[in-house]
XYZ file of C-alpha atoms in Angstrom:
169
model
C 92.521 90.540 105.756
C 92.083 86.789 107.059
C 89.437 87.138 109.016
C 88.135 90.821 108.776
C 85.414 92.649 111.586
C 83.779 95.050 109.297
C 83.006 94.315 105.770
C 81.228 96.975 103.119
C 78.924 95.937 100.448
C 78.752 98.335 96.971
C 75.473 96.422 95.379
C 72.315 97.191 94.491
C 69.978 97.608 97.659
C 67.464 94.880 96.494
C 69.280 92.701 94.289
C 69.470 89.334 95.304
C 73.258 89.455 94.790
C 73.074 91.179 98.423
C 70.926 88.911 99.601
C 73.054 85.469 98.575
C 76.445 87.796 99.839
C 74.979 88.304 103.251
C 74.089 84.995 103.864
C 77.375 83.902 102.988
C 78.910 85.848 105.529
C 76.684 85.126 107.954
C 77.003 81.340 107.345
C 80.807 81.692 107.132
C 81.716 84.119 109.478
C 78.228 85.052 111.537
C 80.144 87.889 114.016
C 81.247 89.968 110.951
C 79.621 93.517 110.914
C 78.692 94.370 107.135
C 77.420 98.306 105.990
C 75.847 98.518 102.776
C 76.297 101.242 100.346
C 73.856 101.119 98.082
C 74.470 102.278 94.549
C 72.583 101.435 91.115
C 74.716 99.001 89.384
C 73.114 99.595 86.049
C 72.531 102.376 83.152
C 73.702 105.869 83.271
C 73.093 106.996 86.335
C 75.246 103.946 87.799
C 79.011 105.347 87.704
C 78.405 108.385 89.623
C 76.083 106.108 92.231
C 79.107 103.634 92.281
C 81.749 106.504 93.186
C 79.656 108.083 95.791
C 79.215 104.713 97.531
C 82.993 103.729 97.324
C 83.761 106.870 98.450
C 81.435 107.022 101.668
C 82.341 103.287 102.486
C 86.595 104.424 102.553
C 85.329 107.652 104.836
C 84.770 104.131 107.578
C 87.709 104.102 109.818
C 87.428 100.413 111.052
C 86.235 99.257 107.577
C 88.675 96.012 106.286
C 87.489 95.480 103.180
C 84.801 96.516 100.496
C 82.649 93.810 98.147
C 81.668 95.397 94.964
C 79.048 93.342 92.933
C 76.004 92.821 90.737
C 74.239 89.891 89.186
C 75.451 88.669 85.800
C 73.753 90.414 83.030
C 74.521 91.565 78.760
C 77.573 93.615 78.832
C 75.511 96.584 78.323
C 74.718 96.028 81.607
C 77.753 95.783 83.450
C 79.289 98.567 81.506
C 79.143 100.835 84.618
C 82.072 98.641 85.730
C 84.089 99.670 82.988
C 83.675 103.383 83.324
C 87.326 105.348 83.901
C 86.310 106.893 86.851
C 84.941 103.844 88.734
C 88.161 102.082 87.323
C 90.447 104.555 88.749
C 88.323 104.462 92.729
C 88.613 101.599 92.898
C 92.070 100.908 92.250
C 92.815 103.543 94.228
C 90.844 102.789 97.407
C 92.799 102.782 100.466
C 90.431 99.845 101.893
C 91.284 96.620 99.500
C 88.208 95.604 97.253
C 87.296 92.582 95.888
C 84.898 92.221 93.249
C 82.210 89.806 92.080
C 80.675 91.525 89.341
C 77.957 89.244 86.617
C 78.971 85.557 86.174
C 82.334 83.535 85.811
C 83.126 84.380 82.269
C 82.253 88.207 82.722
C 85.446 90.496 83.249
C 85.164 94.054 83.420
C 87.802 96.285 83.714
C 86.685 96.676 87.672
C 87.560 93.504 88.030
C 91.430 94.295 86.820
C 91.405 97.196 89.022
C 90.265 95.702 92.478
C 92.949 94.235 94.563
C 91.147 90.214 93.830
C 88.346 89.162 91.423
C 85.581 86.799 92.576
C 83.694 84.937 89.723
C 80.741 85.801 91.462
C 79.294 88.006 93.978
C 78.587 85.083 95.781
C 82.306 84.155 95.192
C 83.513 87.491 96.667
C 81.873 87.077 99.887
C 83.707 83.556 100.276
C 86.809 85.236 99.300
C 86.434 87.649 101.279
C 86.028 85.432 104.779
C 87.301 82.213 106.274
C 85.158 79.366 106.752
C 84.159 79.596 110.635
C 83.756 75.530 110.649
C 87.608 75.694 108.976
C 88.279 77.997 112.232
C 87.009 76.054 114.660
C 88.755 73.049 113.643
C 91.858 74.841 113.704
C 91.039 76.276 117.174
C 89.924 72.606 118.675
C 93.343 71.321 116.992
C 95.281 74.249 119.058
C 93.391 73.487 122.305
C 94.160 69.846 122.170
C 98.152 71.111 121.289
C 98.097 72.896 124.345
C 96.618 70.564 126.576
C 99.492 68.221 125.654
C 101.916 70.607 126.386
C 100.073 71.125 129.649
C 100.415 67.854 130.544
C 104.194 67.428 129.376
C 105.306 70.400 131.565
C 103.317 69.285 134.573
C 104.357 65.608 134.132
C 107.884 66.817 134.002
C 107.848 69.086 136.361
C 106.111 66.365 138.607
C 109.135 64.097 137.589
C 111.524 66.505 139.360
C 109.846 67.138 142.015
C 110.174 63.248 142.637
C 113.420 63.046 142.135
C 114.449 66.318 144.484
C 112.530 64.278 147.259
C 114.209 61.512 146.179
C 117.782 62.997 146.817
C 116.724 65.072 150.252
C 115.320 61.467 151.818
């Protein structure tokens, strides 16, 4: 969505992926309300951790999008990312996902299944929201649109006025 209310985060719960994601958002777009799912993002325990925290973040009704990241790493280390079953969630989430998983040149086959790869997880949480100083230019250029159209009608309106009085004198 282009500007979405309620963003999930799938990350590790003390990574510093989350924290360079959530002050993204809050730089970018400060009123967006983000829910964390934590999940291991590494070794064998980390597919299963990933599925339950995809699927508790799609059980969130008002939920517009889910972030799935890590840090860059070896491949061994973002193999979770490339387990079938993780794969298959997340193309198959109902909520669109967008991930942001190691660094620019890593791919994993997450990253073919979500609905838009970022090259980073700080990436994904840019993707994932509008700039708010982008926003509020666009906003003060709308205000200052409709001000002139203000003025227009009135001035036209004022012009016919004038010339009704005109015609009853």
């Amino acid at each position: 969505p282009r500007l979405p209310k309620h963003i999930g985060i799938i990350t590790s719960g003390s990574g510093a992926a989350l924290q360079d994601m959530l002050n993204t958002l809050s730089r970018r777009l400060p009123l967006v309300r983000v829910t964390l799912a934590p999940s291991l993002v590494q070794g064998v325990e980390a597919p299963a951790n990933l599925l339950r925290s995809l699927n508790s973040l799609n059980q969130i009704e008002d939920l517009d999008l889910i972030l799935i990241a890590r840090g860059g790493g070896s491949i061994e280390d973002l193999w979770a990312f490339n387990d079938e079953q993780v794969v298959r969630a997340i193309a198959n989430s109902p909520i669109p996902t967008i991930t942001g998983i190691g660094h620019e040149t890593d791919f994993t086959l997450a990253d073919f299944a979500a609905d838009q790869r970022a090259p980073t997880p700080t990436g994904a949480a840019e993707m994932a929201t509008p700039d708010s100083a982008g926003e509020r230019q666009a906003l003060m250029q709308a205000d200052r649109w409709l001000t002139d159209a203000y003025l227009q009608a009135v001035q036209s309106l004022r012009a016919s006025w004038l010339a009704l009085q005109n015609r009853l004198d």
